PDB file of C-alpha atoms and ligand atoms in Angstrom:
ATOM      1  CA  UNK A 132      98.373  26.862  96.701  1.00  0.00           C
ATOM      2  CA  UNK A 133      95.582  29.214  97.802  1.00  0.00           C
ATOM      3  CA  UNK A 134      94.132  29.094  94.286  1.00  0.00           C
ATOM      4  CA  UNK A 135      94.139  25.313  94.413  1.00  0.00           C
ATOM      5  CA  UNK A 136      92.156  25.286  97.667  1.00  0.00           C
ATOM      6  CA  UNK A 137      89.705  27.721  96.191  1.00  0.00           C
ATOM      7  CA  UNK A 138      89.323  25.538  93.128  1.00  0.00           C
ATOM      8  CA  UNK A 139      88.713  22.442  95.251  1.00  0.00           C
ATOM      9  CA  UNK A 140      86.142  24.307  97.340  1.00  0.00           C
ATOM     10  CA  UNK A 141      84.416  25.633  94.233  1.00  0.00           C
ATOM     11  CA  UNK A 142      84.359  22.192  92.674  1.00  0.00           C
ATOM     12  CA  UNK A 143      82.969  20.472  95.757  1.00  0.00           C
ATOM     13  CA  UNK A 144      80.266  23.148  95.947  1.00  0.00           C
ATOM     14  CA  UNK A 145      79.300  22.457  92.367  1.00  0.00           C
ATOM     15  CA  UNK A 146      79.240  18.703  92.988  1.00  0.00           C
ATOM     16  CA  UNK A 147      77.143  19.059  96.127  1.00  0.00           C
ATOM     17  CA  UNK A 148      74.496  21.257  94.563  1.00  0.00           C
ATOM     18  CA  UNK A 149      74.447  20.281  90.916  1.00  0.00           C
ATOM     19  CA  UNK A 150      71.394  18.245  89.934  1.00  0.00           C
ATOM     20  CA  UNK A 151      72.062  14.610  89.176  1.00  0.00           C
ATOM     21  CA  UNK A 152      72.203  13.754  85.499  1.00  0.00           C
ATOM     22  CA  UNK A 153      68.904  12.358  84.217  1.00  0.00           C
ATOM     23  CA  UNK A 154      70.287   8.859  83.731  1.00  0.00           C
ATOM     24  CA  UNK A 155      71.120   8.566  87.455  1.00  0.00           C
ATOM     25  CA  UNK A 156      67.570   9.386  88.596  1.00  0.00           C
ATOM     26  CA  UNK A 157      65.503   6.495  89.818  1.00  0.00           C
ATOM     27  CA  UNK A 158      62.443   6.070  87.636  1.00  0.00           C
ATOM     28  CA  UNK A 159      59.218   7.449  89.082  1.00  0.00           C
ATOM     29  CA  UNK A 160      56.689   4.976  90.423  1.00  0.00           C
ATOM     30  CA  UNK A 161      53.786   4.686  87.947  1.00  0.00           C
ATOM     31  CA  UNK A 162      50.467   5.243  89.765  1.00  0.00           C
ATOM     32  CA  UNK A 163      47.059   5.214  88.085  1.00  0.00           C
ATOM     33  CA  UNK A 164      44.033   6.839  89.747  1.00  0.00           C
ATOM     34  CA  UNK A 165      40.495   6.495  88.439  1.00  0.00           C
ATOM     35  CA  UNK A 166      39.783  10.254  88.444  1.00  0.00           C
ATOM     36  CA  UNK A 167      41.441  13.637  88.894  1.00  0.00           C
ATOM     37  CA  UNK A 168      40.759  14.209  92.612  1.00  0.00           C
ATOM     38  CA  UNK A 169      42.385  10.922  93.621  1.00  0.00           C
ATOM     39  CA  UNK A 170      45.287  11.672  91.287  1.00  0.00           C
ATOM     40  CA  UNK A 171      45.853  14.975  93.099  1.00  0.00           C
ATOM     41  CA  UNK A 172      45.964  13.211  96.490  1.00  0.00           C
ATOM     42  CA  UNK A 173      48.494  10.701  95.125  1.00  0.00           C
ATOM     43  CA  UNK A 174      50.664  13.524  93.709  1.00  0.00           C
ATOM     44  CA  UNK A 175      50.537  15.504  96.945  1.00  0.00           C
ATOM     45  CA  UNK A 176      51.873  12.500  98.877  1.00  0.00           C
ATOM     46  CA  UNK A 177      54.101  10.957  96.210  1.00  0.00           C
ATOM     47  CA  UNK A 178      55.835  14.186  95.123  1.00  0.00           C
ATOM     48  CA  UNK A 179      58.622  13.588  92.636  1.00  0.00           C
ATOM     49  CA  UNK A 180      58.825   9.884  93.425  1.00  0.00           C
ATOM     50  CA  UNK A 181      55.633   9.151  91.502  1.00  0.00           C
ATOM     51  CA  UNK A 182      54.195   9.626  88.018  1.00  0.00           C
ATOM     52  CA  UNK A 183      50.425   9.773  88.467  1.00  0.00           C
ATOM     53  CA  UNK A 184      47.898   9.361  85.677  1.00  0.00           C
ATOM     54  CA  UNK A 185      44.179  10.041  86.094  1.00  0.00           C
ATOM     55  CA  UNK A 186      41.967   7.963  83.809  1.00  0.00           C
ATOM     56  CA  UNK A 187      39.136  10.534  84.017  1.00  0.00           C
ATOM     57  CA  UNK A 188      40.882  13.883  83.654  1.00  0.00           C
ATOM     58  CA  UNK A 189      39.923  17.491  84.466  1.00  0.00           C
ATOM     59  CA  UNK A 190      36.189  18.295  84.073  1.00  0.00           C
ATOM     60  CA  UNK A 191      35.493  14.644  83.178  1.00  0.00           C
ATOM     61  CA  UNK A 192      32.457  12.732  84.438  1.00  0.00           C
ATOM     62  CA  UNK A 193      33.583   9.588  86.270  1.00  0.00           C
ATOM     63  CA  UNK A 194      30.020   8.181  86.431  1.00  0.00           C
ATOM     64  CA  UNK A 195      29.592   7.682  82.703  1.00  0.00           C
ATOM     65  CA  UNK A 196      33.212   7.298  81.612  1.00  0.00           C
ATOM     66  CA  UNK A 197      34.028   4.980  78.725  1.00  0.00           C
ATOM     67  CA  UNK A 198      37.544   3.587  79.132  1.00  0.00           C
ATOM     68  CA  UNK A 199      39.934   3.447  76.174  1.00  0.00           C
ATOM     69  CA  UNK A 200      42.586   0.848  75.223  1.00  0.00           C
ATOM     70  CA  UNK A 201      45.201   3.380  76.420  1.00  0.00           C
ATOM     71  CA  UNK A 202      43.649   3.205  79.912  1.00  0.00           C
ATOM     72  CA  UNK A 203      44.093  -0.588  79.996  1.00  0.00           C
ATOM     73  CA  UNK A 204      47.692  -0.071  78.879  1.00  0.00           C
ATOM     74  CA  UNK A 205      48.324   2.417  81.731  1.00  0.00           C
ATOM     75  CA  UNK A 206      46.850   0.008  84.275  1.00  0.00           C
ATOM     76  CA  UNK A 207      48.941  -2.911  83.034  1.00  0.00           C
ATOM     77  CA  UNK A 208      52.179  -1.031  83.760  1.00  0.00           C
ATOM     78  CA  UNK A 209      51.036   0.661  86.996  1.00  0.00           C
ATOM     79  CA  UNK A 210      52.652  -0.245  90.308  1.00  0.00           C
ATOM     80  CA  UNK A 211      49.722   1.110  92.301  1.00  0.00           C
ATOM     81  CA  UNK A 212      46.067   1.685  91.378  1.00  0.00           C
ATOM     82  CA  UNK A 213      43.852   4.087  93.362  1.00  0.00           C
ATOM     83  CA  UNK A 214      40.049   3.938  93.208  1.00  0.00           C
ATOM     84  CA  UNK A 215      37.272   5.646  95.174  1.00  0.00           C
ATOM     85  CA  UNK A 216      35.013   2.630  95.704  1.00  0.00           C
ATOM     86  CA  UNK A 217      31.410   2.974  97.020  1.00  0.00           C
ATOM     87  CA  UNK A 218      30.276   2.051  93.461  1.00  0.00           C
ATOM     88  CA  UNK A 219      31.546   5.333  91.977  1.00  0.00           C
ATOM     89  CA  UNK A 220      33.538   3.755  89.144  1.00  0.00           C
ATOM     90  CA  UNK A 221      31.284   0.946  87.946  1.00  0.00           C
ATOM     91  CA  UNK A 222      33.523   0.444  84.912  1.00  0.00           C
ATOM     92  CA  UNK A 223      36.796   0.100  86.849  1.00  0.00           C
ATOM     93  CA  UNK A 224      36.743  -3.535  88.062  1.00  0.00           C
ATOM     94  CA  UNK A 225      36.167  -4.880  84.557  1.00  0.00           C
ATOM     95  CA  UNK A 226      38.852  -2.600  83.134  1.00  0.00           C
ATOM     96  CA  UNK A 227      41.416  -3.712  85.719  1.00  0.00           C
ATOM     97  CA  UNK A 228      40.619  -7.380  85.027  1.00  0.00           C
ATOM     98  CA  UNK A 229      40.792  -6.890  81.249  1.00  0.00           C
ATOM     99  CA  UNK A 230      44.100  -5.012  81.465  1.00  0.00           C
ATOM    100  CA  UNK A 231      45.882  -7.872  83.228  1.00  0.00           C
ATOM    101  CA  UNK A 232      47.066  -5.377  85.846  1.00  0.00           C
ATOM    102  CA  UNK A 233      48.800  -6.923  88.845  1.00  0.00           C
ATOM    103  CA  UNK A 234      49.323  -3.807  90.936  1.00  0.00           C
ATOM    104  CA  UNK A 235      47.621  -3.577  94.330  1.00  0.00           C
ATOM    105  CA  UNK A 236      44.415  -1.517  94.368  1.00  0.00           C
ATOM    106  CA  UNK A 237      43.914   1.112  97.090  1.00  0.00           C
ATOM    107  CA  UNK A 238      40.244   1.740  97.865  1.00  0.00           C
ATOM    108  CA  UNK A 239      40.581   5.325  99.056  1.00  0.00           C
ATOM    109  CA  UNK A 240      37.255   5.377 100.961  1.00  0.00           C
ATOM    110  CA  UNK A 241      38.232   2.446 103.202  1.00  0.00           C
ATOM    111  CA  UNK A 242      37.197   3.250 106.780  1.00  0.00           C
ATOM    112  CA  UNK A 243      34.783   6.039 105.789  1.00  0.00           C
ATOM    113  CA  UNK A 244      31.205   5.924 107.083  1.00  0.00           C
ATOM    114  CA  UNK A 245      29.161   5.883 103.874  1.00  0.00           C
ATOM    115  CA  UNK A 246      26.101   8.093 103.538  1.00  0.00           C
ATOM    116  CA  UNK A 247      23.012   6.131 102.689  1.00  0.00           C
ATOM    117  CA  UNK A 248      20.459   7.842 100.524  1.00  0.00           C
ATOM    118  CA  UNK A 249      17.117   6.766  99.154  1.00  0.00           C
ATOM    119  CA  UNK A 250      18.911   5.774  95.984  1.00  0.00           C
ATOM    120  CA  UNK A 251      21.674   3.683  97.619  1.00  0.00           C
ATOM    121  CA  UNK A 252      25.185   4.522  98.832  1.00  0.00           C
ATOM    122  CA  UNK A 253      26.512   8.008  98.111  1.00  0.00           C
ATOM    123  CA  UNK A 254      30.022   7.722  96.596  1.00  0.00           C
ATOM    124  CA  UNK A 255      30.970  11.456  96.816  1.00  0.00           C
ATOM    125  CA  UNK A 256      32.779  11.099 100.165  1.00  0.00           C
ATOM    126  CA  UNK A 257      35.662  13.432  99.172  1.00  0.00           C
ATOM    127  CA  UNK A 258      33.367  16.453  99.529  1.00  0.00           C
ATOM    128  CA  UNK A 259      33.952  16.294 103.310  1.00  0.00           C
ATOM    129  CA  UNK A 260      37.509  17.346 104.159  1.00  0.00           C
ATOM    130  CA  UNK A 261      37.547  15.016 107.185  1.00  0.00           C
ATOM    131  CA  UNK A 262      36.975  12.186 104.707  1.00  0.00           C
ATOM    132  CA  UNK A 263      39.696  13.516 102.400  1.00  0.00           C
ATOM    133  CA  UNK A 264      42.130  13.078 105.292  1.00  0.00           C
ATOM    134  CA  UNK A 265      41.162   9.385 105.416  1.00  0.00           C
ATOM    135  CA  UNK A 266      41.669   9.132 101.646  1.00  0.00           C
ATOM    136  CA  UNK A 267      45.185  10.496 102.175  1.00  0.00           C
ATOM    137  CA  UNK A 268      45.939   7.994 104.947  1.00  0.00           C
ATOM    138  CA  UNK A 269      44.795   5.111 102.719  1.00  0.00           C
ATOM    139  CA  UNK A 270      46.819   6.290  99.719  1.00  0.00           C
ATOM    140  CA  UNK A 271      49.875   6.835 101.957  1.00  0.00           C
ATOM    141  CA  UNK A 272      49.640   3.225 103.199  1.00  0.00           C
ATOM    142  CA  UNK A 273      49.340   2.021  99.592  1.00  0.00           C
ATOM    143  CA  UNK A 274      52.424   3.965  98.463  1.00  0.00           C
ATOM    144  CA  UNK A 275      54.510   2.732 101.403  1.00  0.00           C
ATOM    145  CA  UNK A 276      53.497  -0.875 100.686  1.00  0.00           C
ATOM    146  CA  UNK A 277      54.776  -0.738  97.099  1.00  0.00           C
ATOM    147  CA  UNK A 278      57.775   1.556  97.735  1.00  0.00           C
ATOM    148  CA  UNK A 279      58.963   1.056 101.333  1.00  0.00           C
ATOM    149  CA  UNK A 280      62.370   2.653 100.699  1.00  0.00           C
ATOM    150  CA  UNK A 281      60.652   6.030 100.251  1.00  0.00           C
ATOM    151  CA  UNK A 282      58.363   5.599 103.274  1.00  0.00           C
ATOM    152  CA  UNK A 283      59.859   8.504 105.250  1.00  0.00           C
ATOM    153  CA  UNK A 284      59.541  10.827 102.249  1.00  0.00           C
ATOM    154  CA  UNK A 285      55.882   9.865 101.740  1.00  0.00           C
ATOM    155  CA  UNK A 286      55.088  10.180 105.460  1.00  0.00           C
ATOM    156  CA  UNK A 287      56.611  13.650 105.671  1.00  0.00           C
ATOM    157  CA  UNK A 288      54.665  14.866 102.630  1.00  0.00           C
ATOM    158  CA  UNK A 289      51.417  13.293 103.852  1.00  0.00           C
ATOM    159  CA  UNK A 290      51.860  14.981 107.226  1.00  0.00           C
ATOM    160  CA  UNK A 291      52.310  18.404 105.596  1.00  0.00           C
ATOM    161  CA  UNK A 292      49.381  17.832 103.301  1.00  0.00           C
ATOM    162  CA  UNK A 293      47.186  16.671 106.165  1.00  0.00           C
ATOM    163  CA  UNK A 294      47.992  19.916 107.995  1.00  0.00           C
ATOM    164  CA  UNK A 295      47.034  21.863 104.845  1.00  0.00           C
ATOM    165  CA  UNK A 296      43.714  19.981 104.691  1.00  0.00           C
ATOM    166  CA  UNK A 297      43.051  20.771 108.337  1.00  0.00           C
ATOM    167  CA  UNK A 298      43.744  24.472 107.691  1.00  0.00           C
ATOM    168  CA  UNK A 299      41.465  24.394 104.624  1.00  0.00           C
ATOM    169  CA  UNK A 300      38.628  22.924 106.672  1.00  0.00           C
ATOM    170  CA  UNK A 301      39.027  25.729 109.235  1.00  0.00           C
ATOM    171  CA  UNK A 302      38.840  28.273 106.365  1.00  0.00           C
ATOM    172  CA  UNK A 303      35.717  26.610 104.997  1.00  0.00           C
ATOM    173  CA  UNK A 304      34.005  26.693 108.409  1.00  0.00           C
ATOM    174  CA  UNK A 305      34.988  30.331 108.944  1.00  0.00           C
ATOM    175  CA  UNK A 306      33.524  31.275 105.547  1.00  0.00           C
ATOM    176  CA  UNK A 307      30.304  29.368 106.252  1.00  0.00           C
ATOM    177  CA  UNK A 308      29.870  31.338 109.462  1.00  0.00           C
ATOM    178  CA  UNK A 309      29.300  34.417 107.247  1.00  0.00           C
ATOM    179  CA  UNK A 310      26.355  32.762 105.458  1.00  0.00           C
ATOM    180  CA  UNK A 311      23.015  33.166 107.275  1.00  0.00           C
ATOM    181  CA  UNK A 312      21.824  29.718 108.500  1.00  0.00           C
ATOM    182  CA  UNK A 313      18.526  29.939 106.601  1.00  0.00           C
ATOM    183  CA  UNK A 314      20.436  30.606 103.345  1.00  0.00           C
ATOM    184  CA  UNK A 315      22.685  27.551 103.678  1.00  0.00           C
ATOM    185  CA  UNK A 316      21.164  25.636 100.782  1.00  0.00           C
ATOM    186  CA  UNK A 317      22.996  24.015  97.903  1.00  0.00           C
ATOM    187  CA  UNK A 318      20.933  23.250  94.824  1.00  0.00           C
ATOM    188  CA  UNK A 319      22.894  21.580  92.015  1.00  0.00           C
ATOM    189  CA  UNK A 320      22.332  19.197  89.140  1.00  0.00           C
ATOM    190  CA  UNK A 321      23.275  15.832  90.675  1.00  0.00           C
ATOM    191  CA  UNK A 322      23.614  14.457  94.211  1.00  0.00           C
ATOM    192  CA  UNK A 323      27.317  15.246  94.712  1.00  0.00           C
ATOM    193  CA  UNK A 324      27.246  17.434  97.826  1.00  0.00           C
ATOM    194  CA  UNK A 325      25.574  15.218 100.445  1.00  0.00           C
ATOM    195  CA  UNK A 326      28.772  14.693 102.459  1.00  0.00           C
ATOM    196  CA  UNK A 327      29.606  18.392 102.188  1.00  0.00           C
ATOM    197  CA  UNK A 328      26.130  19.359 103.375  1.00  0.00           C
ATOM    198  CA  UNK A 329      26.206  16.898 106.278  1.00  0.00           C
ATOM    199  CA  UNK A 330      29.702  17.974 107.393  1.00  0.00           C
ATOM    200  CA  UNK A 331      29.189  21.734 107.147  1.00  0.00           C
ATOM    201  CA  UNK A 332      25.510  22.255 107.944  1.00  0.00           C
ATOM    202  CA  UNK A 333      23.889  22.843 104.572  1.00  0.00           C
ATOM    203  CA  UNK A 334      20.631  21.624 103.133  1.00  0.00           C
ATOM    204  CA  UNK A 335      21.295  19.946  99.809  1.00  0.00           C
ATOM    205  CA  UNK A 336      18.852  19.392  96.961  1.00  0.00           C
ATOM    206  CA  UNK A 337      19.451  17.976  93.469  1.00  0.00           C
ATOM    207  CA  UNK A 338      16.991  16.761  90.848  1.00  0.00           C
ATOM    208  CA  UNK A 339      19.324  14.059  89.542  1.00  0.00           C
ATOM    209  CA  UNK A 340      20.494  11.058  91.621  1.00  0.00           C
ATOM    210  CA  UNK A 341      23.950  10.018  92.861  1.00  0.00           C
ATOM    211  CA  UNK A 342      24.963   9.218  89.310  1.00  0.00           C
ATOM    212  CA  UNK A 343      24.698  11.445  86.255  1.00  0.00           C
ATOM    213  CA  UNK A 344      23.567   8.433  84.213  1.00  0.00           C
ATOM    214  CA  UNK A 345      19.824   9.065  84.400  1.00  0.00           C
ATOM    215  CA  UNK A 346      18.010  12.276  83.547  1.00  0.00           C
ATOM    216  CA  UNK A 347      15.608  13.664  86.144  1.00  0.00           C
ATOM    217  CA  UNK A 348      11.940  13.287  85.251  1.00  0.00           C
ATOM    218  CA  UNK A 349       9.677  16.267  84.470  1.00  0.00           C
ATOM    219  CA  UNK A 350       7.913  15.594  87.776  1.00  0.00           C
ATOM    220  CA  UNK A 351      11.166  15.743  89.765  1.00  0.00           C
ATOM    221  CA  UNK A 352      12.105  19.022  88.080  1.00  0.00           C
ATOM    222  CA  UNK A 353       8.661  20.506  88.758  1.00  0.00           C
ATOM    223  CA  UNK A 354       8.856  19.418  92.418  1.00  0.00           C
ATOM    224  CA  UNK A 355      12.266  21.063  92.759  1.00  0.00           C
ATOM    225  CA  UNK A 356      11.034  24.323  91.231  1.00  0.00           C
ATOM    226  CA  UNK A 357       8.105  24.343  93.666  1.00  0.00           C
ATOM    227  CA  UNK A 358      10.473  23.675  96.593  1.00  0.00           C
ATOM    228  CA  UNK A 359      12.837  26.505  95.575  1.00  0.00           C
ATOM    229  CA  UNK A 360       9.890  28.919  95.410  1.00  0.00           C
ATOM    230  CA  UNK A 361       8.456  27.723  98.726  1.00  0.00           C
ATOM    231  CA  UNK A 362      11.793  27.938 100.566  1.00  0.00           C
ATOM    232  CA  UNK A 363      12.827  31.122  98.734  1.00  0.00           C
ATOM    233  CA  UNK A 364      16.233  29.620  97.960  1.00  0.00           C
ATOM    234  CA  UNK A 365      18.339  32.511  96.641  1.00  0.00           C
ATOM    235  CA  UNK A 366      20.452  30.595  94.134  1.00  0.00           C
ATOM    236  CA  UNK A 367      21.026  27.394  92.206  1.00  0.00           C
ATOM    237  CA  UNK A 368      24.514  26.281  91.204  1.00  0.00           C
ATOM    238  CA  UNK A 369      26.063  24.834  88.057  1.00  0.00           C
ATOM    239  CA  UNK A 370      28.512  21.944  88.142  1.00  0.00           C
ATOM    240  CA  UNK A 371      31.692  21.647  86.138  1.00  0.00           C
ATOM    241  CA  UNK A 372      30.763  18.138  84.961  1.00  0.00           C
ATOM    242  CA  UNK A 373      27.094  18.719  84.112  1.00  0.00           C
ATOM    243  CA  UNK A 374      25.222  20.332  81.262  1.00  0.00           C
ATOM    244  CA  UNK A 375      24.224  23.817  82.577  1.00  0.00           C
ATOM    245  CA  UNK A 376      20.883  23.925  80.725  1.00  0.00           C
ATOM    246  CA  UNK A 377      18.839  22.076  83.345  1.00  0.00           C
ATOM    247  CA  UNK A 378      19.835  24.431  86.167  1.00  0.00           C
ATOM    248  CA  UNK A 379      19.423  27.465  83.893  1.00  0.00           C
ATOM    249  CA  UNK A 380      15.850  26.382  83.192  1.00  0.00           C
ATOM    250  CA  UNK A 381      15.184  25.730  86.887  1.00  0.00           C
ATOM    251  CA  UNK A 382      16.600  29.157  87.765  1.00  0.00           C
ATOM    252  CA  UNK A 383      14.396  30.830  85.189  1.00  0.00           C
ATOM    253  CA  UNK A 384      11.223  29.058  86.298  1.00  0.00           C
ATOM    254  CA  UNK A 385      11.817  29.330  90.048  1.00  0.00           C
ATOM    255  CA  UNK A 386      13.116  32.892  90.198  1.00  0.00           C
ATOM    256  CA  UNK A 387      16.392  31.811  91.853  1.00  0.00           C
ATOM    257  CA  UNK A 388      19.587  33.194  90.403  1.00  0.00           C
ATOM    258  CA  UNK A 389      22.504  31.217  88.978  1.00  0.00           C
ATOM    259  CA  UNK A 390      25.088  31.150  91.740  1.00  0.00           C
ATOM    260  CA  UNK A 391      28.242  30.220  89.896  1.00  0.00           C
ATOM    261  CA  UNK A 392      29.917  26.940  89.079  1.00  0.00           C
ATOM    262  CA  UNK A 393      30.834  24.359  91.724  1.00  0.00           C
ATOM    263  CA  UNK A 394      33.387  21.614  91.148  1.00  0.00           C
ATOM    264  CA  UNK A 395      31.759  18.357  92.156  1.00  0.00           C
ATOM    265  CA  UNK A 396      33.372  15.207  90.757  1.00  0.00           C
ATOM    266  CA  UNK A 397      36.531  16.460  89.089  1.00  0.00           C
ATOM    267  CA  UNK A 398      39.137  19.189  89.144  1.00  0.00           C
ATOM    268  CA  UNK A 399      39.598  21.961  86.594  1.00  0.00           C
ATOM    269  CA  UNK A 400      42.415  22.147  84.074  1.00  0.00           C
ATOM    270  CA  UNK A 401      45.766  23.120  85.686  1.00  0.00           C
ATOM    271  CA  UNK A 402      45.241  26.809  84.782  1.00  0.00           C
ATOM    272  CA  UNK A 403      41.640  26.814  86.081  1.00  0.00           C
ATOM    273  CA  UNK A 404      40.193  27.763  89.481  1.00  0.00           C
ATOM    274  CA  UNK A 405      40.199  24.210  90.915  1.00  0.00           C
ATOM    275  CA  UNK A 406      43.458  22.653  89.795  1.00  0.00           C
ATOM    276  CA  UNK A 407      43.897  20.827  93.107  1.00  0.00           C
ATOM    277  CA  UNK A 408      41.539  19.410  95.721  1.00  0.00           C
ATOM    278  CA  UNK A 409      42.342  22.240  98.161  1.00  0.00           C
ATOM    279  CA  UNK A 410      41.794  24.879  95.448  1.00  0.00           C
ATOM    280  CA  UNK A 411      38.488  23.163  94.597  1.00  0.00           C
ATOM    281  CA  UNK A 412      37.200  23.257  98.178  1.00  0.00           C
ATOM    282  CA  UNK A 413      38.207  26.928  98.531  1.00  0.00           C
ATOM    283  CA  UNK A 414      36.638  27.843  95.186  1.00  0.00           C
ATOM    284  CA  UNK A 415      33.360  26.092  96.042  1.00  0.00           C
ATOM    285  CA  UNK A 416      32.929  27.758  99.419  1.00  0.00           C
ATOM    286  CA  UNK A 417      33.716  31.196  97.956  1.00  0.00           C
ATOM    287  CA  UNK A 418      31.100  30.643  95.201  1.00  0.00           C
ATOM    288  CA  UNK A 419      28.556  29.551  97.834  1.00  0.00           C
ATOM    289  CA  UNK A 420      29.242  32.594  99.972  1.00  0.00           C
ATOM    290  CA  UNK A 421      29.081  35.004  97.011  1.00  0.00           C
ATOM    291  CA  UNK A 422      25.617  33.734  96.063  1.00  0.00           C
ATOM    292  CA  UNK A 423      24.122  33.007  99.477  1.00  0.00           C
ATOM    293  CA  UNK A 424      25.549  35.872 101.554  1.00  0.00           C
ATOM    294  CA  UNK A 425      25.907  38.629  98.943  1.00  0.00           C
ATOM    295  CA  UNK A 426      26.030  41.456 101.468  1.00  0.00           C
ATOM    296  CA  UNK A 427      29.117  40.067 103.247  1.00  0.00           C
TER     297      UNK A 427
HETATM  298 ZN1  LIG B1374      28.822  12.491  91.020  1.00  0.00          ZN
END
């Protein structure tokens, strides 16, 4: 009798805690994001309810991407599509139309105040963490709209992630405080850090425009070298998506040092230093501090 009770207890324990067989799992919601940073946001919120694919993967350049037939295939079976907007992915609208995709499209920058530059609208809004929190709110609304039964799950994950973003922004500000104000200058290849600079009090200079499509002219490069010398900027930075040679030449000719690699428009591989958006923001601020406040 006692053995029987024990057996029943043991069995009910096993049933309660054993994972469900694979066939009983509900299929994950297919989500397609235009590039790796948006894909990370969607994964953070969607957890194991979603299967997220990034069209432009780690270290890829979203500005000059050439879509493949496999990308159209992914879009045609997606239940939700996430894009940045602000003219970042010029190739995306045509690709969505050509794929016959019917999924709703979340424009993750909806509600963000765009930065206007001399060369048009700056699409790199994710480089401000306050903006990233708006991205998350937009993607959360998109996920709930296509999968309302999992709304509570998505909301709980988004809330946790939002708190992690808030904590990351506090870390970033605390690290910046250790960099002397006159050294708070970011010099990189293309105009990717305008929102970052505006949010966190940096001066930002890049020879190339908002897109990596056009090469800077010899005159622009010469003007930048003169400016670095004049302002005694201590360092220039490489970008994970850009050819390092331009900045190496500028460093050599201006006397500034190479201050490490910043992640601008895409994440690293999963085993790299910027596998997620939060890891990317932490990596970038540590690289900035190492080069601009070396004594700290
Ligand atoms: Zn860019």
